[in-house]
Short mmCIF file of C-alpha atoms and ligand atoms in Angstrom, two decimals:
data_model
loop_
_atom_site.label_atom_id
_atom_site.label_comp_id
_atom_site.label_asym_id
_atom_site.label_seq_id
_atom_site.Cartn_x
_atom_site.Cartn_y
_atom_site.Cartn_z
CA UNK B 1 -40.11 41.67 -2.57
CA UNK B 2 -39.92 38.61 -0.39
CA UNK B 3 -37.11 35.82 -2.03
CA UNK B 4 -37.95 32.18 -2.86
CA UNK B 5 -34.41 30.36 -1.56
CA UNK B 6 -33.85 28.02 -3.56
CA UNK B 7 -32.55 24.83 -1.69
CA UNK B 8 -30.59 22.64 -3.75
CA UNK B 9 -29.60 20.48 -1.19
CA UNK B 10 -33.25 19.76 -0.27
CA UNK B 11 -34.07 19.04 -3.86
CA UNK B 12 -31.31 16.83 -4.51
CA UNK B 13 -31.72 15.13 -1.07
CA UNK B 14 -35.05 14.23 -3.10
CA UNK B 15 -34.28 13.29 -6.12
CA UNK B 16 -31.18 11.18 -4.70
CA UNK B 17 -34.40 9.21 -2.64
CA UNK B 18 -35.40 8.01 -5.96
CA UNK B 19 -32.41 7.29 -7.64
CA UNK B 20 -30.97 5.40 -4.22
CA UNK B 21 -34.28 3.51 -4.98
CA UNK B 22 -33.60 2.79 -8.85
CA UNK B 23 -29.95 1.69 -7.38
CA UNK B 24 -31.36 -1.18 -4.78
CA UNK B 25 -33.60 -2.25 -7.51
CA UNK B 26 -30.43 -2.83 -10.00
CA UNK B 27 -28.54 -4.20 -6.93
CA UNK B 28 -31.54 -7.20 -6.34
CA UNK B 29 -30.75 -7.78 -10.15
CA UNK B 30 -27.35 -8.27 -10.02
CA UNK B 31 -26.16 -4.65 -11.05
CA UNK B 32 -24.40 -2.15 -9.11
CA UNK B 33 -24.27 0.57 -11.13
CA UNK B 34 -20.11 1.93 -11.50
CA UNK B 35 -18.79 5.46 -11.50
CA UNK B 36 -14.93 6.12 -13.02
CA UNK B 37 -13.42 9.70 -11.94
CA UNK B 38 -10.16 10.56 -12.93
CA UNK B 39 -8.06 13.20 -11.45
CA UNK B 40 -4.98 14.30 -12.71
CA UNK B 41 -2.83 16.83 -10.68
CA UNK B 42 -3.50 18.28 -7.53
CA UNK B 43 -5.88 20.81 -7.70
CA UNK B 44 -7.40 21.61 -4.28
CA UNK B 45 -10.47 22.33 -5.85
CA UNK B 46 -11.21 19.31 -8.19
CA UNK B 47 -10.26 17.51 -4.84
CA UNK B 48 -13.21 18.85 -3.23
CA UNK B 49 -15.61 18.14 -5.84
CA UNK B 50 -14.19 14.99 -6.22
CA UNK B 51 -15.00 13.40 -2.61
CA UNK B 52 -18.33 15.37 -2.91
CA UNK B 53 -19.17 12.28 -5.69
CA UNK B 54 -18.11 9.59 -3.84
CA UNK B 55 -19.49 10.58 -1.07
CA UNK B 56 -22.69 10.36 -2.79
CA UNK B 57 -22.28 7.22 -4.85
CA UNK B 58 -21.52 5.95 -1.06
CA UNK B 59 -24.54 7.34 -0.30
CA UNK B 60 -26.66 5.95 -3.19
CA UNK B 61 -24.83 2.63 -3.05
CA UNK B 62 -23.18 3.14 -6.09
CA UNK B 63 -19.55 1.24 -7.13
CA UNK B 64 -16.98 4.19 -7.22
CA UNK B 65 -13.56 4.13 -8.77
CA UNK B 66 -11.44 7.25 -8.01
CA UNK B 67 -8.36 6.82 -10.25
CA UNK B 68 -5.49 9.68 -9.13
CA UNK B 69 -3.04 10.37 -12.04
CA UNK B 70 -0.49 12.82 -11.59
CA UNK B 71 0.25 16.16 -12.42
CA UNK B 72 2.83 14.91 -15.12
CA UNK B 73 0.68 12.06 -16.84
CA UNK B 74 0.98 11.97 -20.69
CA UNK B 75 -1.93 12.17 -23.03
CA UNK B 76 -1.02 8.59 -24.40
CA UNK B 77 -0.97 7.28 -20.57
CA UNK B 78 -4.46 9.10 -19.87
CA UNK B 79 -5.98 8.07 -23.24
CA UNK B 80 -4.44 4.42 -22.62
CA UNK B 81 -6.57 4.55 -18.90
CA UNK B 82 -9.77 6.03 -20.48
CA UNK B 83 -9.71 2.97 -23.14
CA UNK B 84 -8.98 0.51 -20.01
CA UNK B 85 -12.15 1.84 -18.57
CA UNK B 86 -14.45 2.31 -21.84
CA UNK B 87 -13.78 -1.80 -21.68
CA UNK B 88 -14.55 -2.55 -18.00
CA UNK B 89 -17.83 -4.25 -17.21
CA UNK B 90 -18.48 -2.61 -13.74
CA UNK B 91 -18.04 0.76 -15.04
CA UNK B 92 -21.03 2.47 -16.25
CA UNK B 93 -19.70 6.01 -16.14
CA UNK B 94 -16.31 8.09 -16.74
CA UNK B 95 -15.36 11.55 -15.78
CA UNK B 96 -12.57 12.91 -15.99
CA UNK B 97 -12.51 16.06 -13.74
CA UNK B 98 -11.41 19.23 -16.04
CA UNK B 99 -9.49 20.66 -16.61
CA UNK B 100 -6.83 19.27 -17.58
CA UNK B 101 -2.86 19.51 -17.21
CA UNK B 102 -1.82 21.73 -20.16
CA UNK B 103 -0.16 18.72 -21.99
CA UNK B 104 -3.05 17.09 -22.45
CA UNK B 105 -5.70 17.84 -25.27
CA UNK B 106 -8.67 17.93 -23.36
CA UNK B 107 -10.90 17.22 -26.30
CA UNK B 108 -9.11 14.33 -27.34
CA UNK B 109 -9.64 12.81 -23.99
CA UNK B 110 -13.20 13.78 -24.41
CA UNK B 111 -13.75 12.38 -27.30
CA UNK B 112 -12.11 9.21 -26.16
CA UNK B 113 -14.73 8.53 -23.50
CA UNK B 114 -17.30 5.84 -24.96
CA UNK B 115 -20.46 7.58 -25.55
CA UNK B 116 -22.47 5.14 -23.86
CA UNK B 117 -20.59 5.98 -20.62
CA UNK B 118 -20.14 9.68 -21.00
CA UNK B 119 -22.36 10.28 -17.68
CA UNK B 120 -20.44 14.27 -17.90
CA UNK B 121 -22.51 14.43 -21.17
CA UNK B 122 -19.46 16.39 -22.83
CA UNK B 123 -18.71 13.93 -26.14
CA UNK B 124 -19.67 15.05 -29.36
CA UNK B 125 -21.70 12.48 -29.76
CA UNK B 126 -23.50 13.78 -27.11
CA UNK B 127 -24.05 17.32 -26.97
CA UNK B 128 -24.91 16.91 -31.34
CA UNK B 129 -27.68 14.78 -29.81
CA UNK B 130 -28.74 16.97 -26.93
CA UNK B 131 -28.94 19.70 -29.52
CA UNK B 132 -31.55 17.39 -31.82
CA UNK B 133 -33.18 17.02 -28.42
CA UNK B 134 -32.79 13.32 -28.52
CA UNK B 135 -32.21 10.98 -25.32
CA UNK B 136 -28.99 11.09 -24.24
CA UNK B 137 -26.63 11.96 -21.31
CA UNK B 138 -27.25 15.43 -20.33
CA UNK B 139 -24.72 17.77 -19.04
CA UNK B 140 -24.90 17.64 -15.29
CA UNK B 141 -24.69 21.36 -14.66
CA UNK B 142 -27.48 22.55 -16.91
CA UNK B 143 -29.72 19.46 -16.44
CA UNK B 144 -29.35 19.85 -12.61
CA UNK B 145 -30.89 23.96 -12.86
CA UNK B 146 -33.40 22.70 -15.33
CA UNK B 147 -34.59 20.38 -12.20
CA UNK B 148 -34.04 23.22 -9.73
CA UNK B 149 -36.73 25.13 -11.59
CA UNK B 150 -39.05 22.25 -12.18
CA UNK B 151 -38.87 21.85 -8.20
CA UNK B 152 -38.99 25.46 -7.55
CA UNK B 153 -42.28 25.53 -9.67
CA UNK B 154 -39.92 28.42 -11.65
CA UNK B 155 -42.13 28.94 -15.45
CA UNK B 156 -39.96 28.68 -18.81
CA UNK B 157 -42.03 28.88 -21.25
CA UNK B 158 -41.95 32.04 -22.75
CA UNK B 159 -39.62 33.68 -20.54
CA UNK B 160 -36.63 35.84 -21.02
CA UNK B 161 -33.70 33.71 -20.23
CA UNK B 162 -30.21 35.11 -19.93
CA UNK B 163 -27.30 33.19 -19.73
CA UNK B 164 -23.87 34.67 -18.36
CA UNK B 165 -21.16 32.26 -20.11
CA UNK B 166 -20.52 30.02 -23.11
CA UNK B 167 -18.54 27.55 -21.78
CA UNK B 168 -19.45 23.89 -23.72
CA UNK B 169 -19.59 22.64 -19.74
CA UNK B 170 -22.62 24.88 -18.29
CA UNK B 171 -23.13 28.20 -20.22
CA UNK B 172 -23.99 26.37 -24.28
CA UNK B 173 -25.81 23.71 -23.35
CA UNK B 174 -27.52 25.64 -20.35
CA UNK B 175 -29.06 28.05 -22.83
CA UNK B 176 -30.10 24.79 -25.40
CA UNK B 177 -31.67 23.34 -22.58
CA UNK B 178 -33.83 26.64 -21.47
CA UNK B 179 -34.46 27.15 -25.62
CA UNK B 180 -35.92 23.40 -25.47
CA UNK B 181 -38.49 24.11 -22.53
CA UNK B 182 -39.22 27.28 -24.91
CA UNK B 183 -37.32 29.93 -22.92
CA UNK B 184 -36.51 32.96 -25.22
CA UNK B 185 -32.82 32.61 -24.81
CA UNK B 186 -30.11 35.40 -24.69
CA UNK B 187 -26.43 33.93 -24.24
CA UNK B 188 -23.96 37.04 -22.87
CA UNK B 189 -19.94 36.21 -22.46
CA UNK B 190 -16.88 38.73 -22.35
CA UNK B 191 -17.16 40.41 -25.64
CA UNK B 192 -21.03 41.11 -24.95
CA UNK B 193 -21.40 44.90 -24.61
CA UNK B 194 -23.30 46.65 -22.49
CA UNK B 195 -24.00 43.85 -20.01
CA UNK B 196 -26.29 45.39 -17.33
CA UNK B 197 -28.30 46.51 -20.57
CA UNK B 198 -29.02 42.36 -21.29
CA UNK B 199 -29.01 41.27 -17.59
CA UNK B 200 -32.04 43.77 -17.01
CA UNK B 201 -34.39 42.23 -19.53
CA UNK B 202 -33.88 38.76 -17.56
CA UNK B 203 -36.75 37.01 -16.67
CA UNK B 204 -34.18 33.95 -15.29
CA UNK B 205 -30.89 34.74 -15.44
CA UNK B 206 -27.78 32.43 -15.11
CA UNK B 207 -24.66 32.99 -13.93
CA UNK B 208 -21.72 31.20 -15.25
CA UNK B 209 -18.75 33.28 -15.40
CA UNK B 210 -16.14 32.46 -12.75
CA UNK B 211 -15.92 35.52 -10.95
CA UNK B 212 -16.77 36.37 -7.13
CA UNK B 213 -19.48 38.64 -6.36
CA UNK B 214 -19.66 40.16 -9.86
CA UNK B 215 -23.22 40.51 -10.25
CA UNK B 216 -24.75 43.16 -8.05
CA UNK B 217 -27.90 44.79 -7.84
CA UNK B 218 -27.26 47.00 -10.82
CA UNK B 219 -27.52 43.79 -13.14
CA UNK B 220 -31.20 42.73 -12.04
CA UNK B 221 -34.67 43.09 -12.88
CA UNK B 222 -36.72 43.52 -10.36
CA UNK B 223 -38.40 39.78 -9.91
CA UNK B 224 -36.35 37.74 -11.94
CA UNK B 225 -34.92 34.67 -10.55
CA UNK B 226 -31.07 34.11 -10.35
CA UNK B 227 -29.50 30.96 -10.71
CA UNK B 228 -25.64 31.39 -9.80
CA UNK B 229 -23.07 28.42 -10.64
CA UNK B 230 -20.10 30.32 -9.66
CA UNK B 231 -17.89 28.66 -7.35
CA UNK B 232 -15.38 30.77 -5.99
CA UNK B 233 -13.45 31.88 -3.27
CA UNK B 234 -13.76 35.18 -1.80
CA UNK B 235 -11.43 37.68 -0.02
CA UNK B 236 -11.71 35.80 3.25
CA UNK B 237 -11.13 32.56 1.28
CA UNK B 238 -15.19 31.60 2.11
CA UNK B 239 -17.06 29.99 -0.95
CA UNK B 240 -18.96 32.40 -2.80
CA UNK B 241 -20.80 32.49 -6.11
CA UNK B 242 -20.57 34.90 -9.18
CA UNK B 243 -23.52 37.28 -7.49
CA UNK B 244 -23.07 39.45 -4.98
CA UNK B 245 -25.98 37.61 -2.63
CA UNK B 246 -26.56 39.67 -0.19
CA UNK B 247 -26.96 43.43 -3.16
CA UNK B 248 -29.30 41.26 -5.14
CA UNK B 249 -31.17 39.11 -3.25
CA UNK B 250 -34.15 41.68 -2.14
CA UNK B 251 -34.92 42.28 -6.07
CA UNK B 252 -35.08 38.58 -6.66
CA UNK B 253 -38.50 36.31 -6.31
CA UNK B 254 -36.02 33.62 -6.34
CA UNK B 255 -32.32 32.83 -5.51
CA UNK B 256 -29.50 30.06 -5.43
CA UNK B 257 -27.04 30.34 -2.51
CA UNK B 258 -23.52 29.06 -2.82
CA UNK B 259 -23.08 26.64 -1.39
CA UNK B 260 -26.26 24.75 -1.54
CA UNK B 261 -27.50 25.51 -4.82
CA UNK B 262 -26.09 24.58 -7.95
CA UNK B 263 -23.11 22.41 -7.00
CA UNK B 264 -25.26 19.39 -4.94
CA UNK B 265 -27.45 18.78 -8.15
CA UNK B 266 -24.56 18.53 -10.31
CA UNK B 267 -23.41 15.92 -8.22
CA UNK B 268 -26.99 14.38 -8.00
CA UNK B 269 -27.15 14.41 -11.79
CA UNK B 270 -24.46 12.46 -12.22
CA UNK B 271 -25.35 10.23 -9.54
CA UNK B 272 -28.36 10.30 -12.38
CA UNK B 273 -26.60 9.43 -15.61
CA UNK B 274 -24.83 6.74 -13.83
CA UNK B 275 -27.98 5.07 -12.88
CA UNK B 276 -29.31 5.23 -16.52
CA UNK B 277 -26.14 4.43 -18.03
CA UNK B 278 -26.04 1.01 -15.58
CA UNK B 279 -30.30 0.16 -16.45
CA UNK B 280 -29.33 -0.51 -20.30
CA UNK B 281 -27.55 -3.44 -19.18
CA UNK B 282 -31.03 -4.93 -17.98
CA UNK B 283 -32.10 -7.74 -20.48
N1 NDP E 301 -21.68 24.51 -9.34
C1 NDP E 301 -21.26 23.68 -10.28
O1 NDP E 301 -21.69 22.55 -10.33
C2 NDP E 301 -20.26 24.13 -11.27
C3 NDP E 301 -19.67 25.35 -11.10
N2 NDP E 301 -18.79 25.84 -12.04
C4 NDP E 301 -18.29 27.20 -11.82
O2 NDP E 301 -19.00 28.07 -12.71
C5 NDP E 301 -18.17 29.12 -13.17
C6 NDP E 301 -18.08 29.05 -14.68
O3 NDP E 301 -17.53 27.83 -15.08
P1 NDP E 301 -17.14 27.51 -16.61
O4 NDP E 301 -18.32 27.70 -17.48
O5 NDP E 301 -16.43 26.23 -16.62
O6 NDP E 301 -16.08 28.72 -16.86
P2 NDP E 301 -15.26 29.17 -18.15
O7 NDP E 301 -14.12 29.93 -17.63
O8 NDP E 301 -15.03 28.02 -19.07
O9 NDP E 301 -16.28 30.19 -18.87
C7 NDP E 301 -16.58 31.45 -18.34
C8 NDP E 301 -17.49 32.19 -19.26
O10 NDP E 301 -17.74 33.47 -18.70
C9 NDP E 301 -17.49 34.49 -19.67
N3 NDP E 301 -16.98 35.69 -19.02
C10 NDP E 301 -15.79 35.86 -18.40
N4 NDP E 301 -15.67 37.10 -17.92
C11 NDP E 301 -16.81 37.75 -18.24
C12 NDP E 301 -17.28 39.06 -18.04
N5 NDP E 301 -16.56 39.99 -17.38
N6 NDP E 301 -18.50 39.38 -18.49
C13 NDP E 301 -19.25 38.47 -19.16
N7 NDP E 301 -18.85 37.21 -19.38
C14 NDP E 301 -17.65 36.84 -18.94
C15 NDP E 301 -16.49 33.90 -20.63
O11 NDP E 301 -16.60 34.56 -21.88
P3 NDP E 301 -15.70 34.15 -23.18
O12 NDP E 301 -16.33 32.90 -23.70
O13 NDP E 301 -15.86 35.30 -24.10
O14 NDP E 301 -14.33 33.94 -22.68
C16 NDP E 301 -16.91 32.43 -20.66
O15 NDP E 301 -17.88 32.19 -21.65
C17 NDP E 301 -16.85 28.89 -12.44
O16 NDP E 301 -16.87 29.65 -11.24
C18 NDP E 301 -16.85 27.41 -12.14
O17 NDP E 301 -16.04 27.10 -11.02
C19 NDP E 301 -18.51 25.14 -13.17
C20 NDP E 301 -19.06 23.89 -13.38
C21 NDP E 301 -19.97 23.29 -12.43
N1 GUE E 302 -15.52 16.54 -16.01
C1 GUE E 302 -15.99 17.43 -15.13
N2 GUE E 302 -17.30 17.40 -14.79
C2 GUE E 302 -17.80 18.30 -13.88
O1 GUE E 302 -19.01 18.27 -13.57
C3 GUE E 302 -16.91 19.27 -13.30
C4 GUE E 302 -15.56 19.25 -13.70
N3 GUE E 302 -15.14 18.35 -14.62
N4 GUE E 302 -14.70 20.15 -13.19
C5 GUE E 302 -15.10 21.10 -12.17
C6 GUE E 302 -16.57 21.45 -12.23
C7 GUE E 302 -17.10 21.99 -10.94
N5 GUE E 302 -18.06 21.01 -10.47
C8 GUE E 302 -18.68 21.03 -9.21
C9 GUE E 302 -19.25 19.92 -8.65
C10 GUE E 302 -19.77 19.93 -7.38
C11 GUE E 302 -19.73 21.08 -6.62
C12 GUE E 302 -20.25 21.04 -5.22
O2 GUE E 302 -20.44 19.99 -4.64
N6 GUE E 302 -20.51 22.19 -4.58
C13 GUE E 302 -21.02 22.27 -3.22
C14 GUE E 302 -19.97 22.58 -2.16
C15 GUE E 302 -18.53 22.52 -2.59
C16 GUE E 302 -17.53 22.87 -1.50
O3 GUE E 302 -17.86 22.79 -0.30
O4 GUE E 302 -16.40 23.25 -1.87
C17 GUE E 302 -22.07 23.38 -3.15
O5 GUE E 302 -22.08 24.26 -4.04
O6 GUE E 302 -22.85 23.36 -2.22
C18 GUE E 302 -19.20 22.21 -7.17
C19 GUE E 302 -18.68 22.19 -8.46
C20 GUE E 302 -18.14 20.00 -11.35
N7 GUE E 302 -17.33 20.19 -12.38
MG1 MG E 303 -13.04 25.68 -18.46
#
């Protein structure tokens, strides 16, 4: 079977058209919308991910505020930053890149994040609402695939979704979100038994686990598509995702590389919230 690739880049180079759009309209009305991201420690990583957003908020025209913390900050210090920002007028959104140092609680900081600028979409307040499938900030990850389907022309409605991971970040609200556009949902995590058995009866699956490569061949029906947030690194140190590309890609009718899948509509999703998050300050 021939592959649809999906192209996240290419879809988030369009969507970012519209929201640099939405930005130069707030700009001619005397808003720039403002992005917070906190880092604390040094993880090479995060630091990737981190210039990746304000690169784009460059990019988009977008007011960005990288605030570096280090690897020794106290929770008081981080909480007393967040507050600092929940107050500022030219922020519209906060993230704090996760995770965190292990002497910080990360859902206190979470839950210290204003709601009305919690662009990550990761406050209680939130994800309950997400759940009641009321307006809200959704989580960047998940919202970003459901727009890589939409753009793939990728059907939800009653199909077999599988999602690899529970993690509150991708994997939980991933699955809500598929459930919502009436996806028959299957979530599958470390305890799950017999995981080729589940993987097989995937109409979509997604892969969140944080492991190179680990989904081969074995794992797929034939014509299902695979959507693969895994961001790892792999023997030779290249970026790689949690399937094993090259093994699956031939049973797939469609298939996210990494890079250039997942990862730039993450970014372009927050780019997203920020945008909405800055419009509710129009009169
Ligand atoms: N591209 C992007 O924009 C983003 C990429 N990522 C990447 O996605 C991956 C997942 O991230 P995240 O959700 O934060 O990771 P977590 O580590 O928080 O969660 C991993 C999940 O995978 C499950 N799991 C672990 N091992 C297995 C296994 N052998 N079989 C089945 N399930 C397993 C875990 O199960 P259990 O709950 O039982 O422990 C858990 O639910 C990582 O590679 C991360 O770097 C993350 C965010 C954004
Ligand atoms: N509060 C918080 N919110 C997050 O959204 C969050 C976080 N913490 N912690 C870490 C994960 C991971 N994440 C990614 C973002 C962009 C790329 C990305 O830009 N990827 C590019 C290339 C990356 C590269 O070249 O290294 C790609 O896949 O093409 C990847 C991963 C957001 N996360
Ligand atoms: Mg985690």
């Amino acid at each position: 079977m021939s592959s649809q690739l999906i192209n996240g880049k290419e879809i988030s180079n369009t969507i970012r058209t519209g929201i640099q759009k939405e930005v130069q309209d707030l700009i001619a009305k005397g808003i720039t919308p403002g992005l917070a991201v906190i880092l604390v420690g040094e993880d090479p990583a995060s630091h990737t991910y981190v210039a990746n957003k304000e690169k784009a908020c460059k990019e988009l025209g977008i007011y960005s505020k990288l605030i570096k913390l280090p690897e020794d900050t106290t929770e008081e210090d981080l909480l007393a930053q967040i507050k600092q920002l929940n107050e500022a007028s030219e922020i519209d959104g906060i993230l704090v890149q996760l995770p965190l140092p292990k002497q910080i609680n990360e859902q206190k900081v979470i839950e210290t994040i204003s709601p009305l600028k919690d662009v990550d979409g990761f406050h209680p307040n939130s994800v309950g609402k997400m759940l009641l499938g009321q307006e809200t900030f959704l989580p960047c990850t998940p919202h970003g695939i459901m727009k890589l389907l939409e753009y793939s022309n990728i059907e939800v409605a009653g199909k077999h979704a599988v999602v690899i991971g529970r993690s509150h970040i991708v994997g939980v609200p991933m699955g809500q979100l598929l459930l919502q556009h009436d996806a028959t949902v299957t979530y599958c995590h470390s305890k799950t038994k017999n995981l080729q058995e589940m993987t097989k009866q995937a109409d979509i699956l997604v892969v969140a686990i944080g492991r190179a490569k680990m989904i081969t061949a074995d794992y797929i029906k034939e014509g299902a598509a695979v959507i693969d947030v895994g961001m790892n690194r792999d023997e030779n140190n290249h970026l790689c995702g949690d399937v094993d590309f090259d093994s699956v890609v031939e049973k797939t009718s469609a298939i996210t590389p990494v890079p250039g899948g997942v990862g730039p509509m993450t970014i372009t999703m927050l780019m997203y919230n920020t945008v909405q998050s800055a419009k509710t300050k129009l009169a």
